[in-house]
Coordinates of C-alpha atoms and ligand atoms in Angstrom, one line a residue:
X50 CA -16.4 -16.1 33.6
X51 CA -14.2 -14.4 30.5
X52 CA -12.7 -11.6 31.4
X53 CA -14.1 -8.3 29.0
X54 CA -11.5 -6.5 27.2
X55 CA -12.6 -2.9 25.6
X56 CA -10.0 -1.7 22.8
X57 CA -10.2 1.8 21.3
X58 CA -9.1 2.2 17.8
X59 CA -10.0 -1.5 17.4
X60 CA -9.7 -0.9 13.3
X61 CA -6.2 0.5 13.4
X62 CA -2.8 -1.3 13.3
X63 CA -2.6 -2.5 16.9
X64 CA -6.4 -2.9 17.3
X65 CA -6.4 -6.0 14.8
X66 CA -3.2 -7.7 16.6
X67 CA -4.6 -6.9 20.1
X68 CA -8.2 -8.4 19.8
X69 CA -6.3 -11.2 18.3
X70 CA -4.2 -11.9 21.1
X71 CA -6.6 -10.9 24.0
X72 CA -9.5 -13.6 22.6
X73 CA -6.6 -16.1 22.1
X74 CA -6.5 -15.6 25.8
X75 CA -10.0 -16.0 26.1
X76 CA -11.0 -12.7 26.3
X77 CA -14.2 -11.1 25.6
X78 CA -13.8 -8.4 23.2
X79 CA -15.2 -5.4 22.3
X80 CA -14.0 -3.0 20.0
X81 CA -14.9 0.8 19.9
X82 CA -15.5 1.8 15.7
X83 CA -16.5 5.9 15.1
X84 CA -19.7 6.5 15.8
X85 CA -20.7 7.2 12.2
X86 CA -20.1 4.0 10.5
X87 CA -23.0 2.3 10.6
X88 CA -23.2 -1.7 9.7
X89 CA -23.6 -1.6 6.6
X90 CA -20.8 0.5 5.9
X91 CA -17.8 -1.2 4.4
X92 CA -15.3 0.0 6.8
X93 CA -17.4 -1.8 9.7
X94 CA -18.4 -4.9 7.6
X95 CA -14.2 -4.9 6.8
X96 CA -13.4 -4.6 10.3
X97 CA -16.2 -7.4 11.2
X98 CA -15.0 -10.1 9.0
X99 CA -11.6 -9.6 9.3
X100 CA -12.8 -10.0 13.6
X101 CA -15.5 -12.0 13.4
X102 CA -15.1 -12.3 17.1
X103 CA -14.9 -9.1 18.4
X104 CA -18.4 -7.3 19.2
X105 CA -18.0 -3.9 17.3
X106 CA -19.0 -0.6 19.3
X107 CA -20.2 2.5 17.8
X108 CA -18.3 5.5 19.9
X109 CA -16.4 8.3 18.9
X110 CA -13.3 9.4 21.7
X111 CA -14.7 12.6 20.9
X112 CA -18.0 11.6 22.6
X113 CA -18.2 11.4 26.0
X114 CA -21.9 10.4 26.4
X115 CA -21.3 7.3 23.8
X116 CA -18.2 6.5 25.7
X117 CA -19.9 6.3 28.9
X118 CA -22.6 4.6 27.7
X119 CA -20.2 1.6 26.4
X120 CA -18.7 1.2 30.0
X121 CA -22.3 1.1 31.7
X122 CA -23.7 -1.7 29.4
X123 CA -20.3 -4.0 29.0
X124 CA -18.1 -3.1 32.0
X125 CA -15.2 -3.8 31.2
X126 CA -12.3 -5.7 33.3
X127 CA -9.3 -3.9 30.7
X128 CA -9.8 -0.8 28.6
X129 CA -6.8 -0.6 26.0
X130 CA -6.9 3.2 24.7
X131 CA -5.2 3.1 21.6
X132 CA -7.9 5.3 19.1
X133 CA -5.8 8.5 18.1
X134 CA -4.7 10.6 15.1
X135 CA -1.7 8.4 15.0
X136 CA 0.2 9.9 12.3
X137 CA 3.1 12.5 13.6
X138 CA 3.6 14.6 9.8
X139 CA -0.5 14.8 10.1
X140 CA -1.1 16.6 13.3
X141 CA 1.0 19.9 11.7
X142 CA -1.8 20.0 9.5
X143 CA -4.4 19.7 11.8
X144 CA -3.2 20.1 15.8
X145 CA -6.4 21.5 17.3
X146 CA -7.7 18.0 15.6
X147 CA -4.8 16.0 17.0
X148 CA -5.4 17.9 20.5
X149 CA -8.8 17.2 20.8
X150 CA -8.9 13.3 20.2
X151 CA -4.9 12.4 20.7
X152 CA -5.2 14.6 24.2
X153 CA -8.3 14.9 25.5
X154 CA -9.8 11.8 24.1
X155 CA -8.2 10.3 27.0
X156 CA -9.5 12.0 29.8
X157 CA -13.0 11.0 27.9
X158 CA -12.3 7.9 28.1
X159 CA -10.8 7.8 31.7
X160 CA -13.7 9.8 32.7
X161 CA -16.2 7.6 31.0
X162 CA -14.8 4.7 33.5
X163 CA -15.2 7.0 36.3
X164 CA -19.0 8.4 35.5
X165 CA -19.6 4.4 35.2
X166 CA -18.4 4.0 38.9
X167 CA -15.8 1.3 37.0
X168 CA -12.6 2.8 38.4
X169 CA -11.9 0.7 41.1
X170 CA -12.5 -2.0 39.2
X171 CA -11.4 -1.1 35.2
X172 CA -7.9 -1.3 34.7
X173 CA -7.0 1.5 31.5
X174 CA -4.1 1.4 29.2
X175 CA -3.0 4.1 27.3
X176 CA -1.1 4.1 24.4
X177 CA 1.8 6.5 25.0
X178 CA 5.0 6.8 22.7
X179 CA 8.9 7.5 22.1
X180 CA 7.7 10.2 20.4
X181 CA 7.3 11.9 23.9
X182 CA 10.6 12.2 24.1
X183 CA 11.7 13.9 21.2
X184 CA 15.4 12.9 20.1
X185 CA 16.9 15.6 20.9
X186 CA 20.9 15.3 21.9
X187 CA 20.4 17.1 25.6
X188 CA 18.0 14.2 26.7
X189 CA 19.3 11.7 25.2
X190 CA 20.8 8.7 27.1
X191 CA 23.5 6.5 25.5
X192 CA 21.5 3.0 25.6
X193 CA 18.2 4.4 24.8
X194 CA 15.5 6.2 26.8
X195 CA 14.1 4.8 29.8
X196 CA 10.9 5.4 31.8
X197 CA 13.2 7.7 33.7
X198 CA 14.2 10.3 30.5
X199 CA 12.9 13.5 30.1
X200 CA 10.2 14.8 27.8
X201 CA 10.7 17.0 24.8
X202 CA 8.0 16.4 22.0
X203 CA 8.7 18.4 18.9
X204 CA 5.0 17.6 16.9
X205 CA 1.5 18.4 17.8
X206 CA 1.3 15.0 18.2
X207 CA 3.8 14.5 20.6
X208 CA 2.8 17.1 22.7
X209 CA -1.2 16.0 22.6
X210 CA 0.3 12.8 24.1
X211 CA 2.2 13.9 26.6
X212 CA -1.3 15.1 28.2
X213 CA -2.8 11.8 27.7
X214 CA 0.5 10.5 29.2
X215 CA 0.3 12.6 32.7
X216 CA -3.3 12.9 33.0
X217 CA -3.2 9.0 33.0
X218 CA -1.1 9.0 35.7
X219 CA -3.1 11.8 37.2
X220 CA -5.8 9.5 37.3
X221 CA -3.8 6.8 39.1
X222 CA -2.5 9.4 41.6
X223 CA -5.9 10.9 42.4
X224 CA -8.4 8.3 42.1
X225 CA -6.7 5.3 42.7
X226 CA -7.2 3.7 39.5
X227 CA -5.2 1.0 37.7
X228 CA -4.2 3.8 34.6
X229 CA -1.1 3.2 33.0
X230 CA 0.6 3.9 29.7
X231 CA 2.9 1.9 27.5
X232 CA 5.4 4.0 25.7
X233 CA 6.1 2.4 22.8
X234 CA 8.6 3.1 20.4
X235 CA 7.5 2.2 17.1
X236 CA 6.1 -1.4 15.7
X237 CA 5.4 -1.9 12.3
X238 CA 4.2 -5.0 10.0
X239 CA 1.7 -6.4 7.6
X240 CA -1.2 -4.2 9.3
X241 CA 1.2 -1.0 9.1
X242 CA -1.0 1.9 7.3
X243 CA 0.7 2.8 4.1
X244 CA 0.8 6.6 5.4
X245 CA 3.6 5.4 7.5
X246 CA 7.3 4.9 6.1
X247 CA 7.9 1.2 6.2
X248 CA 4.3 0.1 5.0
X249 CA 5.0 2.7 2.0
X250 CA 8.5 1.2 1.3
X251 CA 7.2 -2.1 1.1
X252 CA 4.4 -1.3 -0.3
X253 CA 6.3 0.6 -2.8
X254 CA 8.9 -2.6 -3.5
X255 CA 6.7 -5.0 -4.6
X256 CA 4.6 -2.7 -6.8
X257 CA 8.1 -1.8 -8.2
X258 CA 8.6 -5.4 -8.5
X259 CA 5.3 -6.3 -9.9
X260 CA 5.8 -3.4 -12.6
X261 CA 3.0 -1.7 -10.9
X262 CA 5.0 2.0 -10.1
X263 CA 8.2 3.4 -11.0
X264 CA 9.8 5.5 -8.0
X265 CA 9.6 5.9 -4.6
X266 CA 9.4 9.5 -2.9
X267 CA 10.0 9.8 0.1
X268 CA 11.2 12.6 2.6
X269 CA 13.7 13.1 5.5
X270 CA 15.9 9.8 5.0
X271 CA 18.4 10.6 7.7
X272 CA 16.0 10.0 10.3
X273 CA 16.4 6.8 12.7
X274 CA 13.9 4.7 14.2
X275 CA 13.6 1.7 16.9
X276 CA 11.8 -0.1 14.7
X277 CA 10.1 -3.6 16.2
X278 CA 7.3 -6.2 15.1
X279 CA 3.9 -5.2 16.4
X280 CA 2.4 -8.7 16.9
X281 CA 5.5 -8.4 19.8
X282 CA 4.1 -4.8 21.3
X283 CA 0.6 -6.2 21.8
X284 CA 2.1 -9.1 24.1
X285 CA 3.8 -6.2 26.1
X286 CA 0.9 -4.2 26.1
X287 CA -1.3 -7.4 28.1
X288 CA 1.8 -7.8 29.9
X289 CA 1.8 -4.3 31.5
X290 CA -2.0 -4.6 32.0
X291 CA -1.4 -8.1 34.3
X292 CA 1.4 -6.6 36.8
X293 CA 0.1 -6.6 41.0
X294 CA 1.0 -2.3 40.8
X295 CA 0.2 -0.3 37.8
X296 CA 3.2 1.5 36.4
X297 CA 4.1 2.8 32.9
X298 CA 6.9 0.5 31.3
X299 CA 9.1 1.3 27.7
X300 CA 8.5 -0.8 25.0
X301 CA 11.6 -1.0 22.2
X302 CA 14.2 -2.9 20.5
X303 CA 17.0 -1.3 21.9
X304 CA 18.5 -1.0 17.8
X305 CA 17.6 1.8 15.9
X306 CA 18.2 1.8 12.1
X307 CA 17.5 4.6 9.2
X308 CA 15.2 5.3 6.6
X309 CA 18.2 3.9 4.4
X310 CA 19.0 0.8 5.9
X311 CA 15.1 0.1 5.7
X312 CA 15.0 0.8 1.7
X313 CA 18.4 -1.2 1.2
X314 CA 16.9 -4.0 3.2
X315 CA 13.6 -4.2 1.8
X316 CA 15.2 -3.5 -2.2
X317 CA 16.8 -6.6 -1.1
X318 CA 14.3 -9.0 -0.7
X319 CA 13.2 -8.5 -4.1
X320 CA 17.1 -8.8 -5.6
X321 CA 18.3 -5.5 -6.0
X322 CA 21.2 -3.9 -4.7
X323 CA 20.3 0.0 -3.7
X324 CA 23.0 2.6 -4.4
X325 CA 23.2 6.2 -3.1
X326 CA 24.0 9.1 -5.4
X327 CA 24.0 12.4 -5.0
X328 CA 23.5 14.7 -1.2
X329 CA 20.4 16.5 0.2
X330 CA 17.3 17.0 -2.0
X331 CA 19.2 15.7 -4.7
X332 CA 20.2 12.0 -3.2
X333 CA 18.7 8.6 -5.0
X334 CA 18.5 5.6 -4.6
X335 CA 19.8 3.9 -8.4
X336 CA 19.6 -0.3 -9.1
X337 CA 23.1 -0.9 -9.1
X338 CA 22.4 -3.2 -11.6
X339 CA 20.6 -1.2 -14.2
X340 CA 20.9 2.3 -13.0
X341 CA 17.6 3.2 -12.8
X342 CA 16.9 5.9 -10.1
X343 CA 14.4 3.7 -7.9
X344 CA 14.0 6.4 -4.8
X345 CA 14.2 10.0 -5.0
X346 CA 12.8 13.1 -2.4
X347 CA 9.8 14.7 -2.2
X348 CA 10.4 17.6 0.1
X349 CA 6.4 18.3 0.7
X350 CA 7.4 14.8 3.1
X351 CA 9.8 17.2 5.4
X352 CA 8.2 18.0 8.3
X353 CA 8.8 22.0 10.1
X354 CA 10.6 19.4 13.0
X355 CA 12.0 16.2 12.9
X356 CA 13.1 13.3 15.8
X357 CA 16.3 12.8 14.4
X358 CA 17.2 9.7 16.4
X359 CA 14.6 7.3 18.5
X360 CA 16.2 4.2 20.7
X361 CA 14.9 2.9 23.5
X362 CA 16.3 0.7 26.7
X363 CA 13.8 -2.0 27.3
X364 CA 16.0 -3.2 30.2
X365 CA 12.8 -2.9 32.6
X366 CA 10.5 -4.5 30.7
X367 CA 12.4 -7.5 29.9
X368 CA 13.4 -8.0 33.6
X369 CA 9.7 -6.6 35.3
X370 CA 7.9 -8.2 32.5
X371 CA 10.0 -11.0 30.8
X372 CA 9.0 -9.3 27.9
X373 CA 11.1 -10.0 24.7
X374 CA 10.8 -9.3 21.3
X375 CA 10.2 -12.2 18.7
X376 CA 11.1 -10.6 15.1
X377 CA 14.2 -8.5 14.8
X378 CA 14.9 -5.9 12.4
X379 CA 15.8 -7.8 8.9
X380 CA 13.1 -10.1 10.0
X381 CA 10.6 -7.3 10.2
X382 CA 11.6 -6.3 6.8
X383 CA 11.2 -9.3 4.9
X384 CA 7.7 -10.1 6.6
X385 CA 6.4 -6.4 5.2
X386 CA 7.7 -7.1 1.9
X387 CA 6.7 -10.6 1.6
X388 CA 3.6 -9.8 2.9
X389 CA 3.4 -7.0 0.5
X390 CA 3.9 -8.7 -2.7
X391 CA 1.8 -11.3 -2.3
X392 CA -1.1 -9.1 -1.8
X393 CA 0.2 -6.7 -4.8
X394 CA 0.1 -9.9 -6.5
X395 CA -3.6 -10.6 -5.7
X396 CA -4.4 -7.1 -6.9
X397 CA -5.5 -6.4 -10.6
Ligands
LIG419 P1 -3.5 3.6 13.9 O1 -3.3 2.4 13.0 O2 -3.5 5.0 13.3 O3 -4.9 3.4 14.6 C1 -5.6 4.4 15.3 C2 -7.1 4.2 15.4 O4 -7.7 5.2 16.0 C3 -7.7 4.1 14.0 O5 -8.4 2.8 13.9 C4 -8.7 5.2 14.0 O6 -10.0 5.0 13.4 C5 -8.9 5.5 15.5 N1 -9.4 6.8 15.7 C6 -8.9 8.0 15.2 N2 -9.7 9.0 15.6 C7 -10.7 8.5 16.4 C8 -11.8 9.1 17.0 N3 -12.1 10.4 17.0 N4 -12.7 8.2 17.7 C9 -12.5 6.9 17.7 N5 -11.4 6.3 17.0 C10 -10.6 7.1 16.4 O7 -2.5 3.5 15.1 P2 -1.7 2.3 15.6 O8 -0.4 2.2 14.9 O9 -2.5 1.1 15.7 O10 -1.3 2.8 17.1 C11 -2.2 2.5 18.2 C12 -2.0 3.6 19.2 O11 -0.6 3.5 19.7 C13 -2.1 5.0 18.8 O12 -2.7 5.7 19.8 C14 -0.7 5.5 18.5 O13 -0.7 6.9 18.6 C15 0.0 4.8 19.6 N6 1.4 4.4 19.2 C16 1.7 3.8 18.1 C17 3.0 3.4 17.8 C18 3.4 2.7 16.5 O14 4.6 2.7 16.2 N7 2.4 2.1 15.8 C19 4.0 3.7 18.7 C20 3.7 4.4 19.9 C21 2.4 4.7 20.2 P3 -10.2 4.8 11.8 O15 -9.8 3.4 11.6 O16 -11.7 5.0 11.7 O17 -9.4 5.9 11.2
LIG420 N1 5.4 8.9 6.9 C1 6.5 9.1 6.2 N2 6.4 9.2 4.9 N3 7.7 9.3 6.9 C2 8.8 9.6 6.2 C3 8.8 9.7 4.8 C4 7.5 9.5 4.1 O1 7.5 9.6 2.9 N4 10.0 9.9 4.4 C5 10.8 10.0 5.5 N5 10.0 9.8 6.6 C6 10.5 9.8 8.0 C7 9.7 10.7 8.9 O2 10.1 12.1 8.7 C8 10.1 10.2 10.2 O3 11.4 10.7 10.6 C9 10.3 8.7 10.0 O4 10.4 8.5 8.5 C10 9.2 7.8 10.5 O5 8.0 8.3 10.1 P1 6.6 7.5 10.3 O6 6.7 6.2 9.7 O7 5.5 8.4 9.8 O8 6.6 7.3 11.9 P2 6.9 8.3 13.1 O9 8.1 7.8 13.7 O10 6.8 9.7 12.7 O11 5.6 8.0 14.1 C11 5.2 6.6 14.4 O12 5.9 6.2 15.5 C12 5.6 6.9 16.7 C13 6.4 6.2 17.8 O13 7.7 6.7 17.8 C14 3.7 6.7 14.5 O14 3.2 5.3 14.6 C15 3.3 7.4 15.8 O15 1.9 7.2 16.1 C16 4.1 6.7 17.0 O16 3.8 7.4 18.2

């Protein structure tokens, strides 16, 4: 019989290459949507035809009852948690938000497995991250964080998934359960929302290309990032998920690269050569070729605390796992971009 696969957040970045990959395997898959959006609503019917073979589940992580509910009637062999309010700069704005559904929404959905009498059979992933760790210089190893690196988040977010972190382990501890988390550092690609910094650059490239927009705002550019292919993360994620003893494993490149080197890469791809003028608030990013002032910063994009630096050491994962990463940095570039301008292209 298929094994049943349950993914949370099954409309968001990771949702779409993860049900890919799990009915590839010959999974059944079922996909938790909010609870509001009915079927005719465009954001199910989008999510539907884009997965025409995933079977779509109205549930809220807010709602414990629905949750429950959805492990009675499929029970599931994997849950993948990956449903949160994802996006760091966000959760200043609204923490009790990002506290509820990021945090807690994970002991509603380990406690939905365990109110089904599922937890000595359901294994659960969470969806745990670098940002955990924080960047800061005190706890930061030379090659990269590890599994064994201290914690330090410095967002709402950060710190709403550092409770989803331990009370998955919690769960393992106490009850036995298979529970472990992934902590990924982050993945981008063609499924990247645009809120995040890559999808906007490449977004922004092509329109800028295409004629579409003029400038690209963005805000902290000294920031660095581990940045990998998510299509690759999702094979890691399963990987985890198939080992004899659960155990929470870092996912990275072990390169990390800045805002900067992102823009000058992605500039690239369309021809043009990105120069930096000017410090602070003030820098731009000016066509070499005809001058014209292509990026500039928006401080309402500062956050009140920054990760300076992410890298990760995926040493454990590659050897445990024989995990390995597919797409490297300039590759991961020039798929968003090409990806990008042909649908700008499509656009009207
Ligand atoms: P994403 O694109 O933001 O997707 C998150 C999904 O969660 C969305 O589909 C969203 O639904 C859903 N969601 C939000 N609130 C919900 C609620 N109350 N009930 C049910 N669903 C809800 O995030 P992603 O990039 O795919 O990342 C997947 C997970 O990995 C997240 O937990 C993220 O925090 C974590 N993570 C990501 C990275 C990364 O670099 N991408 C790195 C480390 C960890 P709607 O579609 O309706 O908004
Ligand atoms: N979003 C955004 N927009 N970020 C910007 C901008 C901008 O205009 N300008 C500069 N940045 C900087 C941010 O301040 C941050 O330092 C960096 O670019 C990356 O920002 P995001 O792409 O929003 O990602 P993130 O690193 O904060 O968080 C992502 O990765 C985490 C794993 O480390 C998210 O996917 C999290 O959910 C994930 O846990």
């Amino acid at each position: 019989m298929a094994k049943r696969a349950l993914i949370t957040g099954i409309a968001g970045q990771d949702g779409g290459h993860l049900a890919k990959l799990l009915h590839e395997k010959g999974y059944e898959v079922y996909g938790v949507i909010r609870g509001q959006l009915e079927s005719s609503h465009p954001r199910y019917q989008q999510t539907q035809n884009e997965m025409p073979y995933v079977k779509l589940v109205l549930a809220d992580l807010l709602d414990l009852a629905a949750l429950t509910r959805a492990m009675q009637e499929i029970k599931p062999d994997e849950v993948y948690n990956l449903a949160a309010i994802s996006h760091v700069g966000y959760s200043f704005k609204d923490p009790i938000m990002t506290a509820d559904v990021t945090g807690k929404g994970v002991l509603n959905v380990l406690e939905a497995i365990r109110l089904a009498g599922l937890e000595k059979t359901t294994k659960f992933y969470q969806a745990s991250t670098s940002e955990m760790f924080g960047g800061l210089d005190y706890n930061r190893p030379e090659k990269g964080y590890t599994e064994e690196s201290s914690f330090h988040p410095r967002s709402p977010y950060g710190v709403a998934k550092l409770y989803g972190f331990w009370i998955t382990k919690n769960y393992r501890e106490n009850y036995g359960m298979f529970a472990v988390s992934g902590i990924l550092f982050n993945h981008e690609g063609e499924r990247r929302g645009p809120e995040f910094v890559t999808r906007k650059i490449s977004q922004a490239v092509a329109r800028i290309k295409l004629g579409k927009q003029d400038r690209l705002e963005l805000g902290n550019m000294d920031a660095k990032r581990d940045w990998g292919y998510a299509g690759d993360y999702v094979e890691g994620m399963w990987r985890i998920m198939q080992q004899d003893k659960p155990d929470d494993y870092v996912l990275a490149t072990g390169e990390t690269h800045s805002i900067r080197e992102f823009c000058e890469l992605a500039f690239k791809e369309t021809g043009v050569d990105i120069e930096w003028q000017g410090t602070g608030v003030k820098e731009t990013g000016v066509d070499k070729k005809t001058g014209k002032v292509l990026i500039s910063i928006n401080p309402d994009f500062f956050r009140p605390s920054e990760v300076d630096l992410l890298l990760g050491d995926p040493t454990r994962a590659e050897k445990e796992l024989g995990w390995e990463r597919q797409v490297d940095f300039p590759g991961l570039v020039k798929l968003m971009v090409e990806h990008d301008l042909k649908e700008e292209a499509s656009k009207a």
